[in-house]
Every structure is written in structure tokens, then in C-alpha cells.
mmCIF file of C-alpha atoms in Angstrom:
data_model
loop_
_atom_site.group_PDB
_atom_site.id
_atom_site.type_symbol
_atom_site.label_atom_id
_atom_site.label_comp_id
_atom_site.label_asym_id
_atom_site.label_seq_id
_atom_site.Cartn_x
_atom_site.Cartn_y
_atom_site.Cartn_z
ATOM 1 C CA UNK A 12 75.090 25.104 151.269
ATOM 2 C CA UNK A 13 73.482 25.240 155.033
ATOM 3 C CA UNK A 14 70.309 27.428 155.355
ATOM 4 C CA UNK A 15 68.784 28.524 158.659
ATOM 5 C CA UNK A 16 65.704 28.802 158.672
ATOM 6 C CA UNK A 17 63.911 31.656 157.234
ATOM 7 C CA UNK A 18 66.951 32.589 155.346
ATOM 8 C CA UNK A 19 65.308 31.599 151.966
ATOM 9 C CA UNK A 20 62.626 34.174 152.257
ATOM 10 C CA UNK A 21 65.153 36.982 153.439
ATOM 11 C CA UNK A 22 67.815 35.845 150.168
ATOM 12 C CA UNK A 23 65.314 34.955 148.181
ATOM 13 C CA UNK A 24 62.130 37.012 149.005
ATOM 14 C CA UNK A 25 60.389 37.243 145.332
ATOM 15 C CA UNK A 26 61.123 33.713 145.217
ATOM 16 C CA UNK A 27 59.549 32.772 148.157
ATOM 17 C CA UNK A 28 56.770 35.064 148.149
ATOM 18 C CA UNK A 29 55.307 33.062 145.063
ATOM 19 C CA UNK A 30 56.223 29.871 146.980
ATOM 20 C CA UNK A 31 54.730 30.655 149.813
ATOM 21 C CA UNK A 32 51.253 32.072 148.250
ATOM 22 C CA UNK A 33 51.060 28.956 146.298
ATOM 23 C CA UNK A 34 50.871 26.812 149.253
ATOM 24 C CA UNK A 35 48.905 28.634 151.388
ATOM 25 C CA UNK A 36 46.549 28.923 148.481
ATOM 26 C CA UNK A 37 46.533 24.700 147.962
ATOM 27 C CA UNK A 38 46.527 24.880 152.258
ATOM 28 C CA UNK A 39 43.356 26.956 152.186
ATOM 29 C CA UNK A 40 41.403 24.852 149.675
ATOM 30 C CA UNK A 41 41.554 22.331 152.570
ATOM 31 C CA UNK A 42 40.191 24.645 155.002
ATOM 32 C CA UNK A 43 42.616 23.676 158.202
ATOM 33 C CA UNK A 44 41.741 25.078 161.389
ATOM 34 C CA UNK A 45 45.312 25.765 161.461
ATOM 35 C CA UNK A 46 48.491 24.918 159.784
ATOM 36 C CA UNK A 47 51.307 22.934 161.829
ATOM 37 C CA UNK A 48 55.268 23.359 161.089
ATOM 38 C CA UNK A 49 58.496 22.381 163.144
ATOM 39 C CA UNK A 50 60.237 25.230 161.323
ATOM 40 C CA UNK A 51 60.166 28.459 163.307
ATOM 41 C CA UNK A 52 61.354 29.902 160.296
ATOM 42 C CA UNK A 53 58.396 28.567 158.055
ATOM 43 C CA UNK A 54 56.150 29.284 160.891
ATOM 44 C CA UNK A 55 56.760 33.276 160.862
ATOM 45 C CA UNK A 56 56.755 33.193 156.439
ATOM 46 C CA UNK A 57 53.545 31.008 156.165
ATOM 47 C CA UNK A 58 52.147 33.189 159.041
ATOM 48 C CA UNK A 59 53.036 36.398 157.330
ATOM 49 C CA UNK A 60 50.432 35.197 154.190
ATOM 50 C CA UNK A 61 48.097 34.314 156.111
ATOM 51 C CA UNK A 62 44.980 34.614 158.666
ATOM 52 C CA UNK A 63 45.129 30.906 159.358
ATOM 53 C CA UNK A 64 46.596 30.268 162.410
ATOM 54 C CA UNK A 65 50.084 29.037 161.916
ATOM 55 C CA UNK A 66 51.847 26.636 165.014
ATOM 56 C CA UNK A 67 54.693 24.454 165.851
ATOM 57 C CA UNK A 68 53.747 21.131 165.988
ATOM 58 C CA UNK A 69 54.971 20.508 169.698
ATOM 59 C CA UNK A 70 52.178 23.728 170.548
ATOM 60 C CA UNK A 71 49.464 20.938 168.763
ATOM 61 C CA UNK A 72 51.129 18.182 170.927
ATOM 62 C CA UNK A 73 50.832 20.184 174.124
ATOM 63 C CA UNK A 74 47.553 21.499 174.212
ATOM 64 C CA UNK A 75 46.128 17.800 173.086
ATOM 65 C CA UNK A 76 47.897 16.172 175.957
ATOM 66 C CA UNK A 77 46.492 18.707 178.277
ATOM 67 C CA UNK A 78 42.925 18.407 176.706
ATOM 68 C CA UNK A 79 43.247 14.655 177.871
ATOM 69 C CA UNK A 80 44.589 15.108 181.600
ATOM 70 C CA UNK A 81 41.525 16.652 182.812
#
């Protein structure tokens, strides 16, 4: 079955919420400055459960390249 980004959190919200919370708990132990993902649905879903900024990897790369160009 093909699942588009974010559909799991819509179709199975209780399970998706528990999985998100568990993932964020594990990540919080690392005290990240930000969380990076390639999937827009995951970014939105993760961001809904944390104050830590969740970004697309291309944003992080663009920022790093911009910093190195000066």
C-alpha cells in the first residue's frame, strides 16, 4: 500500500501520536539544537509535538553553504 507523507498521522492518529512522542523522547535525551528530516509530513508531525525546531535537511545544507560562502 502506498502511503503519502503525513497520511499515517491522519489515518492512525492515536498510534502515530504515541510513536511520535516516543521518538521525540529519545531525541530529547540528545539535547539537539534541531531535528532534521527529509519528509515534509514527518517534519510537520514531529514539530507538532516539540518546541525543538524541526527542519528539512535542504534548509540545513543551504544555511551551511551560505555561512561558508562569506
